[in-house]
Coordinates of C-alpha atoms and ligand atoms in Angstrom, one line a residue:
X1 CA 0.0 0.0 0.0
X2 CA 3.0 2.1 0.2
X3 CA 1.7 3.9 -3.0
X4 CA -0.5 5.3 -1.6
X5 CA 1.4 8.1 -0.9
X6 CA 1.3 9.0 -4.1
X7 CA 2.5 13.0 -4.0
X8 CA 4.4 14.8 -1.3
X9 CA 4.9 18.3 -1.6
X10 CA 6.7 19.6 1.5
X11 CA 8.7 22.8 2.1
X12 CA 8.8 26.3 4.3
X13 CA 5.4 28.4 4.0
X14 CA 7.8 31.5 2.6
X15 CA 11.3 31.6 1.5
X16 CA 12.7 33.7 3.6
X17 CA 16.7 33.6 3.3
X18 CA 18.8 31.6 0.8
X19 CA 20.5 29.4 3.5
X20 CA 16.8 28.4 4.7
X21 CA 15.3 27.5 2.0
X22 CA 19.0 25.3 0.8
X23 CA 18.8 24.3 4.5
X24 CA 15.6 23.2 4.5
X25 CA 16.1 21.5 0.6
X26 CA 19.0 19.8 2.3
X27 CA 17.1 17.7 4.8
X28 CA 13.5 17.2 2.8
X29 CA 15.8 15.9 -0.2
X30 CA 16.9 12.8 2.1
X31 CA 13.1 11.8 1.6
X32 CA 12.0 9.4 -1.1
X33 CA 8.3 10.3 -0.9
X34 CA 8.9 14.0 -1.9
X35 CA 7.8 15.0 -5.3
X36 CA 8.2 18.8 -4.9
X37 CA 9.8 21.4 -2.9
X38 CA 7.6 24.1 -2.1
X39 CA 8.4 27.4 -0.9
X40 CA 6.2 30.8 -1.3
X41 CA 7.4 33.9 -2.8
X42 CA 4.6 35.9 -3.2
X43 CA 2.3 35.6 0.6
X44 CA -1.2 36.7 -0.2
X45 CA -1.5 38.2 3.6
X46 CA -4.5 39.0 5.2
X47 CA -3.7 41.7 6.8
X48 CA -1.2 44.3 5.3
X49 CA 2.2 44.7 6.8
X50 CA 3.0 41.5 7.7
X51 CA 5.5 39.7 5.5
X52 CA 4.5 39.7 2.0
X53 CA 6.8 37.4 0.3
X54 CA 10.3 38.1 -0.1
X55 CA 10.0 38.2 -4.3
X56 CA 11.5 37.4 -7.1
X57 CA 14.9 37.2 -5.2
X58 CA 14.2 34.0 -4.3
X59 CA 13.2 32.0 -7.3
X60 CA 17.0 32.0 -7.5
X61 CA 17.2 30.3 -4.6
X62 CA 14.5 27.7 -5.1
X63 CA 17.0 27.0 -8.6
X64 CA 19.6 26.2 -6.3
X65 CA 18.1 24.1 -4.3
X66 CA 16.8 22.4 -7.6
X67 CA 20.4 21.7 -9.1
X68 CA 22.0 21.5 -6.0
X69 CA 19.5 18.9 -4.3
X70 CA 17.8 17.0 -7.9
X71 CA 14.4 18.3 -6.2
X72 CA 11.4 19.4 -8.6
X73 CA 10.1 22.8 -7.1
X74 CA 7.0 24.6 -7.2
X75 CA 5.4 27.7 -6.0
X76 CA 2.3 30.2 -5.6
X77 CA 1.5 32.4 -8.6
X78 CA -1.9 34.8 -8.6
X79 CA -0.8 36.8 -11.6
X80 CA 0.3 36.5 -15.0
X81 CA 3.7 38.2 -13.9
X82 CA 4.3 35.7 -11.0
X83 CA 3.8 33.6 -13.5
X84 CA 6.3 34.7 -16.2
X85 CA 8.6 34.7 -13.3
X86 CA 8.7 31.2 -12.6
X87 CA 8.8 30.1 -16.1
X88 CA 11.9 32.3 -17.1
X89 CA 13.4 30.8 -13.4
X90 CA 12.7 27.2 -14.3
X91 CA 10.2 26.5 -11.4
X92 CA 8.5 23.0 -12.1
X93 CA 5.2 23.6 -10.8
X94 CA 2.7 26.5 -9.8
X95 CA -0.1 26.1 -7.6
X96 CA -2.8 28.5 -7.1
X97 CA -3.5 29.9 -3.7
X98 CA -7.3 29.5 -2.1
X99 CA -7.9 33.6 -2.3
X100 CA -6.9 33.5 -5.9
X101 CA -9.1 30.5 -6.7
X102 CA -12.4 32.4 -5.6
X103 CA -11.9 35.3 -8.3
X104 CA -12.4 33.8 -11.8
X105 CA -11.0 37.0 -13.3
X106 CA -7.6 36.5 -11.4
X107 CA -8.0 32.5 -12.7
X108 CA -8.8 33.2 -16.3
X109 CA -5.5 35.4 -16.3
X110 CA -3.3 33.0 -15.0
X111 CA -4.7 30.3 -17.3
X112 CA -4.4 32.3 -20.2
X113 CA -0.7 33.8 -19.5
X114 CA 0.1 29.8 -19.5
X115 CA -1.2 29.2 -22.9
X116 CA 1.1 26.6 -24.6
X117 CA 3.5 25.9 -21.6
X118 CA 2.2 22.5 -20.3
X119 CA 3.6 22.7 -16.5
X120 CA 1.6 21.2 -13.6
X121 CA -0.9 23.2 -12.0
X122 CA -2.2 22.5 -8.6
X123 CA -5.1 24.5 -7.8
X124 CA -6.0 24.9 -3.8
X125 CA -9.7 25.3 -3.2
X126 CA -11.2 28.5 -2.9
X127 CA -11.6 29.9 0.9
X128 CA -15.1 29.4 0.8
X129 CA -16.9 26.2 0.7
X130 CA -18.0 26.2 -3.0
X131 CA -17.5 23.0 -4.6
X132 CA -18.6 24.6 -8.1
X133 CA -16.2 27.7 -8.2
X134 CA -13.9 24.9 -7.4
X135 CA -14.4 22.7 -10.5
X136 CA -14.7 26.1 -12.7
X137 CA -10.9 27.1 -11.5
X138 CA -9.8 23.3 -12.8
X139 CA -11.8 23.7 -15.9
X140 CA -10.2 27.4 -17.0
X141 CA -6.6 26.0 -16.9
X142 CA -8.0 22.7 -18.9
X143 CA -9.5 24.6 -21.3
X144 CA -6.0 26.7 -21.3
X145 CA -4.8 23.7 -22.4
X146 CA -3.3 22.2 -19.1
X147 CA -3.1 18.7 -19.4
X148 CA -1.5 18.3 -15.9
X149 CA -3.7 20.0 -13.4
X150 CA -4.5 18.8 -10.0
X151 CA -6.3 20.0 -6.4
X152 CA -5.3 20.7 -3.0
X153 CA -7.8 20.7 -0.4
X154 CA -6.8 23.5 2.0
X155 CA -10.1 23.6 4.1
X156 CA -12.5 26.5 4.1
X157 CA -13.2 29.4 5.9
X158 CA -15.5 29.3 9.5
X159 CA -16.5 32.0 11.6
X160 CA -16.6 29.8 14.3
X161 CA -13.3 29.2 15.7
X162 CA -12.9 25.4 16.5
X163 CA -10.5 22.7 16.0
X164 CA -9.4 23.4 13.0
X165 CA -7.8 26.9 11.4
X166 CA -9.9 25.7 7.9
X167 CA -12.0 23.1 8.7
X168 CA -11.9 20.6 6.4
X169 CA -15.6 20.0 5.4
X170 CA -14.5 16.4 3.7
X171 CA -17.5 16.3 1.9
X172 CA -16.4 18.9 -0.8
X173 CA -13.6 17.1 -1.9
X174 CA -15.3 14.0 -1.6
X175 CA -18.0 14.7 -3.3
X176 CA -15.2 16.4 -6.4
X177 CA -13.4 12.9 -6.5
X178 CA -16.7 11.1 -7.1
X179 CA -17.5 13.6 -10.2
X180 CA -14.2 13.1 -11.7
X181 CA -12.6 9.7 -9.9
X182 CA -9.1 10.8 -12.2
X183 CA -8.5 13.9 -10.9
X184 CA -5.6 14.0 -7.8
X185 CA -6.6 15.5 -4.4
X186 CA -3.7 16.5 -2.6
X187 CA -4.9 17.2 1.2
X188 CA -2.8 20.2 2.9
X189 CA -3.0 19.4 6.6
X190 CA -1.4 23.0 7.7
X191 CA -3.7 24.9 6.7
X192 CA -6.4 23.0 7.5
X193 CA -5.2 22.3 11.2
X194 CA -2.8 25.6 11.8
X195 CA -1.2 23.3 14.3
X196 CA 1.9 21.2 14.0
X197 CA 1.0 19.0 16.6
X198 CA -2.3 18.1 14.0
X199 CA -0.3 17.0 11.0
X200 CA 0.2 13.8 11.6
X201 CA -3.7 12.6 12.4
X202 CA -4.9 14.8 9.3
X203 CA -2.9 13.1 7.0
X204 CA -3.7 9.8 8.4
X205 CA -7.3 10.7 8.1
X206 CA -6.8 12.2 4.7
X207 CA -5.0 9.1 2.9
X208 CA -7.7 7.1 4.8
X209 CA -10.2 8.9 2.9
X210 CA -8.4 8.4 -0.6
X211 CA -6.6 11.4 -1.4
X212 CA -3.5 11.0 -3.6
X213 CA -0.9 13.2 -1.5
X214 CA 0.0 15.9 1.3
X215 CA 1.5 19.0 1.3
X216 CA 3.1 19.7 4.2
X217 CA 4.9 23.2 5.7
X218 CA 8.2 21.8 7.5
X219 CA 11.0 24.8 8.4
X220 CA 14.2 24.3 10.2
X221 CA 13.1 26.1 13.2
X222 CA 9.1 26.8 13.0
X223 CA 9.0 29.1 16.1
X224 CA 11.1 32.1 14.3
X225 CA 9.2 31.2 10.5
X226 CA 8.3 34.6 9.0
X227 CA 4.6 33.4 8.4
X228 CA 2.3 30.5 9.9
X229 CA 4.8 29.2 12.5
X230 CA 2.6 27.6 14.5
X231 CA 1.8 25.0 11.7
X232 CA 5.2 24.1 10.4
X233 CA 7.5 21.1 11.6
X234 CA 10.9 20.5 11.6
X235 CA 12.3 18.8 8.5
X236 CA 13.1 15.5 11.3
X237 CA 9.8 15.4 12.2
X238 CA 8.1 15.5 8.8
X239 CA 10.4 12.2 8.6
X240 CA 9.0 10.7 11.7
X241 CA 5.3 11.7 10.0
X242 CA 6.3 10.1 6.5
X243 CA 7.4 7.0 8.1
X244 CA 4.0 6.7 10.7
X245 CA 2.1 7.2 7.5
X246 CA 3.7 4.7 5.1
X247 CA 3.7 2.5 8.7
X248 CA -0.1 2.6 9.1
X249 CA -1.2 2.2 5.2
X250 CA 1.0 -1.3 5.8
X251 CA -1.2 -2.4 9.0
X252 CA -4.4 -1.4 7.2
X253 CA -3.9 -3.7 4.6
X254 CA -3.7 -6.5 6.7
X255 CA -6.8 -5.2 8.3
X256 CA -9.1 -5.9 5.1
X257 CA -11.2 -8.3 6.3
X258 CA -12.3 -6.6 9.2
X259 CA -12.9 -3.7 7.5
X260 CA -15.3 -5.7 4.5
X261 CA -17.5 -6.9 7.7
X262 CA -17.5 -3.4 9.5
X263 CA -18.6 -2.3 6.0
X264 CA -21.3 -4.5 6.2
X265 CA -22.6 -3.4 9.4
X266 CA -23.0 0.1 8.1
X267 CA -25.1 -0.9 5.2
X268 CA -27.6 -2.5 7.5
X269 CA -27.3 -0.3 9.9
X270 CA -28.0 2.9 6.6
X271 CA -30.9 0.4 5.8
X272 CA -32.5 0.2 9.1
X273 CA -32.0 4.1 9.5
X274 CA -34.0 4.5 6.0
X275 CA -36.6 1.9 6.9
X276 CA -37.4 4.1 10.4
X277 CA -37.4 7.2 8.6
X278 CA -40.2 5.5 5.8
X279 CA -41.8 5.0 9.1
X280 CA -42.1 8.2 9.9
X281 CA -43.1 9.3 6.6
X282 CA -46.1 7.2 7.2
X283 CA -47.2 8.7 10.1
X284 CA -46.5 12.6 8.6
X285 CA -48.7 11.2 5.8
X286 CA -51.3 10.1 8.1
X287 CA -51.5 13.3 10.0
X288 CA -51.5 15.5 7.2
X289 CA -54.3 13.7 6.2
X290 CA -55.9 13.8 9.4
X291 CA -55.4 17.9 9.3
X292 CA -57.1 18.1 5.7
X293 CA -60.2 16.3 6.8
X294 CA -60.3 18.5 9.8
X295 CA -59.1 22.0 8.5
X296 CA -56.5 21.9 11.1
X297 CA -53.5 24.2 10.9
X298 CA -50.4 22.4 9.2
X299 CA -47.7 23.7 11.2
X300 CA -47.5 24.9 14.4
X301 CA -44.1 26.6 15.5
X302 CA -44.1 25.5 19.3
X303 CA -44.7 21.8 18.4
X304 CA -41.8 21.6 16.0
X305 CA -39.7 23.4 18.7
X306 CA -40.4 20.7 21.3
X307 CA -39.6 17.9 19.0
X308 CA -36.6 19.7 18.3
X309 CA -35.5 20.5 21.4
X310 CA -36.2 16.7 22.3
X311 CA -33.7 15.7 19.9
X312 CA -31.0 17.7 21.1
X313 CA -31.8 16.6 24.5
X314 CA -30.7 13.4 23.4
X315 CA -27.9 13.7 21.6
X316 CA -25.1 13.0 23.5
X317 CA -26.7 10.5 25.0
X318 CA -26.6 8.8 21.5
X319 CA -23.0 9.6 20.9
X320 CA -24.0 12.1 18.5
X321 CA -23.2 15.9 18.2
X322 CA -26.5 18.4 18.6
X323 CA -25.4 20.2 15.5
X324 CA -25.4 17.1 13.5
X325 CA -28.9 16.2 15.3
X326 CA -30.1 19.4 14.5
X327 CA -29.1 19.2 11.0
X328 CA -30.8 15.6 10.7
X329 CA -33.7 16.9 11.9
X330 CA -33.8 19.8 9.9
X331 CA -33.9 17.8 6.7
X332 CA -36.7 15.2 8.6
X333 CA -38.9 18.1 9.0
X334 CA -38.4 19.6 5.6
X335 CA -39.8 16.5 3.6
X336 CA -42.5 16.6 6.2
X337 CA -43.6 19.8 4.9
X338 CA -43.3 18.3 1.8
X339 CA -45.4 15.5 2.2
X340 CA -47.9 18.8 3.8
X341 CA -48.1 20.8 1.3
X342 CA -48.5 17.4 -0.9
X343 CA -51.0 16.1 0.3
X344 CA -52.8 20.0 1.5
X345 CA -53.0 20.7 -2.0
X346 CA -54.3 17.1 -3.6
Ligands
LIG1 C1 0.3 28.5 1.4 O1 0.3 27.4 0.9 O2 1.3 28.9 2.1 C2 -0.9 29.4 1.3 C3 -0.8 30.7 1.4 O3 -1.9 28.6 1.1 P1 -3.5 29.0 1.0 O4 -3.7 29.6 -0.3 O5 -4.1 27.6 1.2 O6 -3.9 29.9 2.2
LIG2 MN1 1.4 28.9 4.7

Protein backbone atom coordinates (compact mmCIF):
# COMPACT_ATOMS: atom_id res chain seq x y z
CA UNK A 1 0.00 0.00 0.00
CA UNK A 2 2.96 2.10 0.21
CA UNK A 3 1.71 3.94 -2.99
CA UNK A 4 -0.49 5.29 -1.60
CA UNK A 5 1.45 8.09 -0.88
CA UNK A 6 1.34 9.00 -4.13
CA UNK A 7 2.52 13.04 -4.03
CA UNK A 8 4.39 14.82 -1.34
CA UNK A 9 4.91 18.28 -1.56
CA UNK A 10 6.72 19.59 1.52
CA UNK A 11 8.72 22.78 2.09
CA UNK A 12 8.78 26.34 4.33
CA UNK A 13 5.40 28.45 3.97
CA UNK A 14 7.75 31.55 2.57
CA UNK A 15 11.25 31.63 1.47
CA UNK A 16 12.72 33.67 3.63
CA UNK A 17 16.72 33.63 3.31
CA UNK A 18 18.75 31.63 0.76
CA UNK A 19 20.49 29.39 3.53
CA UNK A 20 16.78 28.39 4.72
CA UNK A 21 15.27 27.49 1.97
CA UNK A 22 19.00 25.34 0.82
CA UNK A 23 18.83 24.26 4.50
CA UNK A 24 15.58 23.22 4.55
CA UNK A 25 16.08 21.49 0.57
CA UNK A 26 19.01 19.85 2.27
CA UNK A 27 17.07 17.71 4.81
CA UNK A 28 13.48 17.18 2.77
CA UNK A 29 15.75 15.92 -0.18
CA UNK A 30 16.86 12.85 2.05
CA UNK A 31 13.12 11.79 1.62
CA UNK A 32 12.02 9.40 -1.13
CA UNK A 33 8.34 10.33 -0.94
CA UNK A 34 8.86 14.02 -1.91
CA UNK A 35 7.77 15.02 -5.30
CA UNK A 36 8.23 18.76 -4.93
CA UNK A 37 9.80 21.38 -2.92
CA UNK A 38 7.58 24.09 -2.13
CA UNK A 39 8.35 27.43 -0.89
CA UNK A 40 6.21 30.78 -1.34
CA UNK A 41 7.44 33.92 -2.82
CA UNK A 42 4.59 35.89 -3.16
CA UNK A 43 2.34 35.58 0.62
CA UNK A 44 -1.16 36.69 -0.24
CA UNK A 45 -1.48 38.23 3.62
CA UNK A 46 -4.53 39.03 5.20
CA UNK A 47 -3.73 41.73 6.81
CA UNK A 48 -1.20 44.26 5.29
CA UNK A 49 2.24 44.72 6.79
CA UNK A 50 3.01 41.51 7.74
CA UNK A 51 5.47 39.73 5.52
CA UNK A 52 4.53 39.67 1.98
CA UNK A 53 6.79 37.38 0.34
CA UNK A 54 10.25 38.07 -0.07
CA UNK A 55 10.02 38.22 -4.29
CA UNK A 56 11.46 37.36 -7.08
CA UNK A 57 14.95 37.16 -5.22
CA UNK A 58 14.20 34.04 -4.32
CA UNK A 59 13.17 31.96 -7.31
CA UNK A 60 16.98 31.97 -7.54
CA UNK A 61 17.19 30.25 -4.55
CA UNK A 62 14.54 27.74 -5.15
CA UNK A 63 16.95 26.99 -8.55
CA UNK A 64 19.64 26.19 -6.32
CA UNK A 65 18.11 24.12 -4.28
CA UNK A 66 16.80 22.38 -7.59
CA UNK A 67 20.43 21.72 -9.13
CA UNK A 68 22.01 21.46 -6.03
CA UNK A 69 19.55 18.88 -4.33
CA UNK A 70 17.81 16.97 -7.89
CA UNK A 71 14.38 18.30 -6.22
CA UNK A 72 11.39 19.41 -8.60
CA UNK A 73 10.09 22.84 -7.09
CA UNK A 74 6.97 24.65 -7.19
CA UNK A 75 5.37 27.66 -5.98
CA UNK A 76 2.30 30.22 -5.62
CA UNK A 77 1.49 32.43 -8.56
CA UNK A 78 -1.86 34.79 -8.61
CA UNK A 79 -0.79 36.85 -11.61
CA UNK A 80 0.26 36.53 -14.97
CA UNK A 81 3.71 38.23 -13.93
CA UNK A 82 4.29 35.65 -10.99
CA UNK A 83 3.76 33.64 -13.49
CA UNK A 84 6.33 34.72 -16.23
CA UNK A 85 8.63 34.74 -13.27
CA UNK A 86 8.69 31.19 -12.65
CA UNK A 87 8.75 30.09 -16.14
CA UNK A 88 11.85 32.27 -17.08
CA UNK A 89 13.35 30.78 -13.39
CA UNK A 90 12.70 27.19 -14.30
CA UNK A 91 10.16 26.49 -11.42
CA UNK A 92 8.45 22.97 -12.12
CA UNK A 93 5.22 23.56 -10.81
CA UNK A 94 2.68 26.46 -9.76
CA UNK A 95 -0.11 26.08 -7.61
CA UNK A 96 -2.83 28.45 -7.05
CA UNK A 97 -3.47 29.93 -3.68
CA UNK A 98 -7.27 29.48 -2.08
CA UNK A 99 -7.89 33.59 -2.28
CA UNK A 100 -6.95 33.55 -5.93
CA UNK A 101 -9.07 30.49 -6.68
CA UNK A 102 -12.42 32.44 -5.64
CA UNK A 103 -11.86 35.27 -8.28
CA UNK A 104 -12.42 33.81 -11.85
CA UNK A 105 -11.03 36.98 -13.30
CA UNK A 106 -7.58 36.48 -11.42
CA UNK A 107 -7.96 32.52 -12.66
CA UNK A 108 -8.80 33.17 -16.31
CA UNK A 109 -5.54 35.43 -16.34
CA UNK A 110 -3.34 33.01 -14.98
CA UNK A 111 -4.71 30.27 -17.25
CA UNK A 112 -4.43 32.29 -20.19
CA UNK A 113 -0.74 33.76 -19.49
CA UNK A 114 0.15 29.77 -19.50
CA UNK A 115 -1.18 29.25 -22.88
CA UNK A 116 1.05 26.57 -24.65
CA UNK A 117 3.52 25.88 -21.56
CA UNK A 118 2.22 22.52 -20.33
CA UNK A 119 3.62 22.72 -16.54
CA UNK A 120 1.61 21.17 -13.56
CA UNK A 121 -0.86 23.16 -11.96
CA UNK A 122 -2.25 22.55 -8.60
CA UNK A 123 -5.09 24.54 -7.81
CA UNK A 124 -6.04 24.93 -3.77
CA UNK A 125 -9.66 25.26 -3.21
CA UNK A 126 -11.21 28.55 -2.90
CA UNK A 127 -11.56 29.87 0.86
CA UNK A 128 -15.13 29.36 0.82
CA UNK A 129 -16.93 26.18 0.66
CA UNK A 130 -17.95 26.16 -3.01
CA UNK A 131 -17.47 23.03 -4.63
CA UNK A 132 -18.63 24.62 -8.05
CA UNK A 133 -16.16 27.68 -8.15
CA UNK A 134 -13.85 24.87 -7.44
CA UNK A 135 -14.42 22.72 -10.54
CA UNK A 136 -14.66 26.12 -12.69
CA UNK A 137 -10.87 27.09 -11.51
CA UNK A 138 -9.80 23.29 -12.79
CA UNK A 139 -11.84 23.71 -15.93
CA UNK A 140 -10.19 27.40 -16.98
CA UNK A 141 -6.64 25.96 -16.86
CA UNK A 142 -7.99 22.67 -18.85
CA UNK A 143 -9.52 24.58 -21.33
CA UNK A 144 -6.01 26.71 -21.27
CA UNK A 145 -4.78 23.66 -22.44
CA UNK A 146 -3.28 22.18 -19.14
CA UNK A 147 -3.13 18.67 -19.43
CA UNK A 148 -1.53 18.31 -15.90
CA UNK A 149 -3.74 19.98 -13.38
CA UNK A 150 -4.52 18.78 -9.99
CA UNK A 151 -6.31 20.02 -6.35
CA UNK A 152 -5.26 20.71 -3.02
CA UNK A 153 -7.78 20.75 -0.40
CA UNK A 154 -6.84 23.50 2.05
CA UNK A 155 -10.11 23.64 4.07
CA UNK A 156 -12.47 26.46 4.14
CA UNK A 157 -13.16 29.37 5.86
CA UNK A 158 -15.52 29.27 9.45
CA UNK A 159 -16.46 32.00 11.63
CA UNK A 160 -16.57 29.81 14.25
CA UNK A 161 -13.26 29.19 15.74
CA UNK A 162 -12.89 25.35 16.55
CA UNK A 163 -10.53 22.66 16.03
CA UNK A 164 -9.43 23.39 12.97
CA UNK A 165 -7.81 26.87 11.41
CA UNK A 166 -9.90 25.72 7.86
CA UNK A 167 -11.96 23.14 8.71
CA UNK A 168 -11.87 20.56 6.40
CA UNK A 169 -15.57 20.04 5.44
CA UNK A 170 -14.53 16.39 3.67
CA UNK A 171 -17.52 16.29 1.92
CA UNK A 172 -16.36 18.94 -0.82
CA UNK A 173 -13.64 17.12 -1.89
CA UNK A 174 -15.26 13.97 -1.57
CA UNK A 175 -17.96 14.68 -3.33
CA UNK A 176 -15.17 16.39 -6.44
CA UNK A 177 -13.39 12.94 -6.46
CA UNK A 178 -16.75 11.14 -7.08
CA UNK A 179 -17.45 13.63 -10.21
CA UNK A 180 -14.23 13.05 -11.74
CA UNK A 181 -12.63 9.74 -9.91
CA UNK A 182 -9.08 10.76 -12.17
CA UNK A 183 -8.52 13.88 -10.90
CA UNK A 184 -5.56 14.03 -7.81
CA UNK A 185 -6.61 15.47 -4.35
CA UNK A 186 -3.66 16.54 -2.62
CA UNK A 187 -4.94 17.20 1.17
CA UNK A 188 -2.78 20.24 2.95
CA UNK A 189 -3.01 19.37 6.64
CA UNK A 190 -1.40 22.99 7.65
CA UNK A 191 -3.71 24.93 6.70
CA UNK A 192 -6.42 23.01 7.55
CA UNK A 193 -5.20 22.29 11.16
CA UNK A 194 -2.84 25.59 11.82
CA UNK A 195 -1.20 23.33 14.32
CA UNK A 196 1.88 21.17 13.96
CA UNK A 197 1.00 19.04 16.62
CA UNK A 198 -2.35 18.11 13.99
CA UNK A 199 -0.31 17.03 10.99
CA UNK A 200 0.17 13.79 11.59
CA UNK A 201 -3.67 12.58 12.44
CA UNK A 202 -4.87 14.85 9.34
CA UNK A 203 -2.86 13.11 7.00
CA UNK A 204 -3.72 9.82 8.35
CA UNK A 205 -7.29 10.66 8.12
CA UNK A 206 -6.82 12.24 4.70
CA UNK A 207 -5.03 9.11 2.94
CA UNK A 208 -7.67 7.05 4.81
CA UNK A 209 -10.23 8.94 2.86
CA UNK A 210 -8.38 8.37 -0.56
CA UNK A 211 -6.58 11.36 -1.38
CA UNK A 212 -3.53 11.04 -3.61
CA UNK A 213 -0.87 13.16 -1.53
CA UNK A 214 0.05 15.88 1.34
CA UNK A 215 1.52 18.96 1.26
CA UNK A 216 3.10 19.66 4.18
CA UNK A 217 4.88 23.16 5.66
CA UNK A 218 8.18 21.80 7.46
CA UNK A 219 11.02 24.80 8.41
CA UNK A 220 14.21 24.29 10.20
CA UNK A 221 13.06 26.13 13.18
CA UNK A 222 9.09 26.83 12.97
CA UNK A 223 9.00 29.05 16.06
CA UNK A 224 11.06 32.06 14.35
CA UNK A 225 9.21 31.25 10.52
CA UNK A 226 8.34 34.63 8.97
CA UNK A 227 4.57 33.38 8.40
CA UNK A 228 2.30 30.50 9.91
CA UNK A 229 4.77 29.21 12.54
CA UNK A 230 2.59 27.63 14.48
CA UNK A 231 1.85 25.05 11.69
CA UNK A 232 5.25 24.12 10.40
CA UNK A 233 7.52 21.10 11.58
CA UNK A 234 10.91 20.49 11.63
CA UNK A 235 12.34 18.76 8.46
CA UNK A 236 13.12 15.53 11.35
CA UNK A 237 9.84 15.45 12.18
CA UNK A 238 8.10 15.53 8.82
CA UNK A 239 10.36 12.20 8.60
CA UNK A 240 9.04 10.72 11.70
CA UNK A 241 5.26 11.68 10.04
CA UNK A 242 6.32 10.10 6.47
CA UNK A 243 7.36 7.00 8.11
CA UNK A 244 4.05 6.74 10.73
CA UNK A 245 2.09 7.20 7.49
CA UNK A 246 3.65 4.67 5.05
CA UNK A 247 3.67 2.45 8.72
CA UNK A 248 -0.10 2.59 9.06
CA UNK A 249 -1.25 2.24 5.25
CA UNK A 250 1.01 -1.26 5.78
CA UNK A 251 -1.21 -2.38 8.99
CA UNK A 252 -4.37 -1.43 7.16
CA UNK A 253 -3.93 -3.66 4.58
CA UNK A 254 -3.67 -6.49 6.73
CA UNK A 255 -6.76 -5.24 8.33
CA UNK A 256 -9.08 -5.89 5.15
CA UNK A 257 -11.22 -8.28 6.27
CA UNK A 258 -12.34 -6.58 9.18
CA UNK A 259 -12.92 -3.71 7.52
CA UNK A 260 -15.32 -5.70 4.48
CA UNK A 261 -17.50 -6.91 7.65
CA UNK A 262 -17.52 -3.36 9.47
CA UNK A 263 -18.64 -2.28 5.99
CA UNK A 264 -21.33 -4.50 6.17
CA UNK A 265 -22.62 -3.36 9.44
CA UNK A 266 -22.97 0.12 8.05
CA UNK A 267 -25.09 -0.93 5.18
CA UNK A 268 -27.57 -2.46 7.51
CA UNK A 269 -27.34 -0.33 9.87
CA UNK A 270 -28.05 2.88 6.60
CA UNK A 271 -30.87 0.39 5.84
CA UNK A 272 -32.54 0.20 9.06
CA UNK A 273 -32.00 4.12 9.48
CA UNK A 274 -34.02 4.47 5.96
CA UNK A 275 -36.56 1.90 6.87
CA UNK A 276 -37.41 4.14 10.39
CA UNK A 277 -37.42 7.23 8.61
CA UNK A 278 -40.19 5.46 5.82
CA UNK A 279 -41.85 5.05 9.15
CA UNK A 280 -42.12 8.24 9.87
CA UNK A 281 -43.14 9.35 6.64
CA UNK A 282 -46.07 7.19 7.24
CA UNK A 283 -47.24 8.67 10.08
CA UNK A 284 -46.48 12.60 8.64
CA UNK A 285 -48.73 11.19 5.76
CA UNK A 286 -51.32 10.09 8.10
CA UNK A 287 -51.47 13.27 10.03
CA UNK A 288 -51.48 15.51 7.24
CA UNK A 289 -54.35 13.70 6.23
CA UNK A 290 -55.88 13.79 9.37
CA UNK A 291 -55.39 17.89 9.28
CA UNK A 292 -57.12 18.09 5.74
CA UNK A 293 -60.19 16.27 6.78
CA UNK A 294 -60.26 18.55 9.84
CA UNK A 295 -59.10 22.02 8.50
CA UNK A 296 -56.46 21.91 11.08
CA UNK A 297 -53.51 24.22 10.89
CA UNK A 298 -50.38 22.42 9.24
CA UNK A 299 -47.69 23.75 11.21
CA UNK A 300 -47.53 24.87 14.36
CA UNK A 301 -44.14 26.61 15.51
CA UNK A 302 -44.13 25.50 19.33
CA UNK A 303 -44.72 21.76 18.44
CA UNK A 304 -41.79 21.57 16.02
CA UNK A 305 -39.69 23.42 18.75
CA UNK A 306 -40.40 20.68 21.33
CA UNK A 307 -39.65 17.85 18.99
CA UNK A 308 -36.60 19.74 18.30
CA UNK A 309 -35.55 20.47 21.41
CA UNK A 310 -36.22 16.73 22.28
CA UNK A 311 -33.69 15.68 19.92
CA UNK A 312 -31.04 17.73 21.06
CA UNK A 313 -31.81 16.60 24.53
CA UNK A 314 -30.70 13.41 23.40
CA UNK A 315 -27.86 13.67 21.59
CA UNK A 316 -25.10 13.04 23.55
CA UNK A 317 -26.69 10.45 24.97
CA UNK A 318 -26.60 8.79 21.52
CA UNK A 319 -23.00 9.64 20.89
CA UNK A 320 -23.95 12.05 18.49
CA UNK A 321 -23.16 15.86 18.23
CA UNK A 322 -26.48 18.37 18.63
CA UNK A 323 -25.42 20.17 15.55
CA UNK A 324 -25.38 17.06 13.49
CA UNK A 325 -28.90 16.23 15.34
CA UNK A 326 -30.11 19.38 14.50
CA UNK A 327 -29.05 19.20 10.98
CA UNK A 328 -30.82 15.58 10.71
CA UNK A 329 -33.75 16.94 11.89
CA UNK A 330 -33.84 19.80 9.86
CA UNK A 331 -33.94 17.77 6.73
CA UNK A 332 -36.68 15.19 8.56
CA UNK A 333 -38.86 18.07 9.00
CA UNK A 334 -38.45 19.57 5.56
CA UNK A 335 -39.77 16.50 3.58
CA UNK A 336 -42.49 16.59 6.23
CA UNK A 337 -43.61 19.79 4.90
CA UNK A 338 -43.30 18.35 1.77
CA UNK A 339 -45.45 15.52 2.21
CA UNK A 340 -47.90 18.84 3.77
CA UNK A 341 -48.14 20.84 1.31
CA UNK A 342 -48.52 17.38 -0.89
CA UNK A 343 -51.04 16.14 0.32
CA UNK A 344 -52.80 20.01 1.46
CA UNK A 345 -53.02 20.68 -1.99
CA UNK A 346 -54.33 17.09 -3.59
C1 LIG B 1 0.35 28.51 1.44
O1 LIG B 1 0.32 27.39 0.92
O2 LIG B 1 1.30 28.92 2.11
C2 LIG B 1 -0.86 29.37 1.32
C3 LIG B 1 -0.81 30.67 1.43
O3 LIG B 1 -1.93 28.65 1.14
P1 LIG B 1 -3.51 28.97 1.05
O4 LIG B 1 -3.72 29.59 -0.29
O5 LIG B 1 -4.08 27.61 1.16
O6 LIG B 1 -3.87 29.87 2.21
MN1 LIG C 1 1.35 28.94 4.75
Amino acid sequence: MKDSLQQLIAGPCSAETREQVLTTAKELAEIKELTYFRAGIWKPRTAPGSFEGIGVEGLAWLKEAQETYGLKTITEVATPEHVESCLNAGVDALWIGARTTVNPFYVQQIADSLKGVDIPIFVKNPISPDVGLWMGAIERFKLAGSSQVSVIHRGFFSYSKGLFRNPPMWEIPIKLKTEFPDLQIICDPSHISGDANMIEEVSKFALQLGMNGLMIESHPSPKVAWSDAKQQVTPDRLKEIVTAILTNKANQAIKQDELISLRKDIDLADRKALLEISNRMQIVRDIAQYKKENSATVFQIERWKHVLEESKKQASELGLTEEFVEDLMNLIHKESLHIHHLIYNS
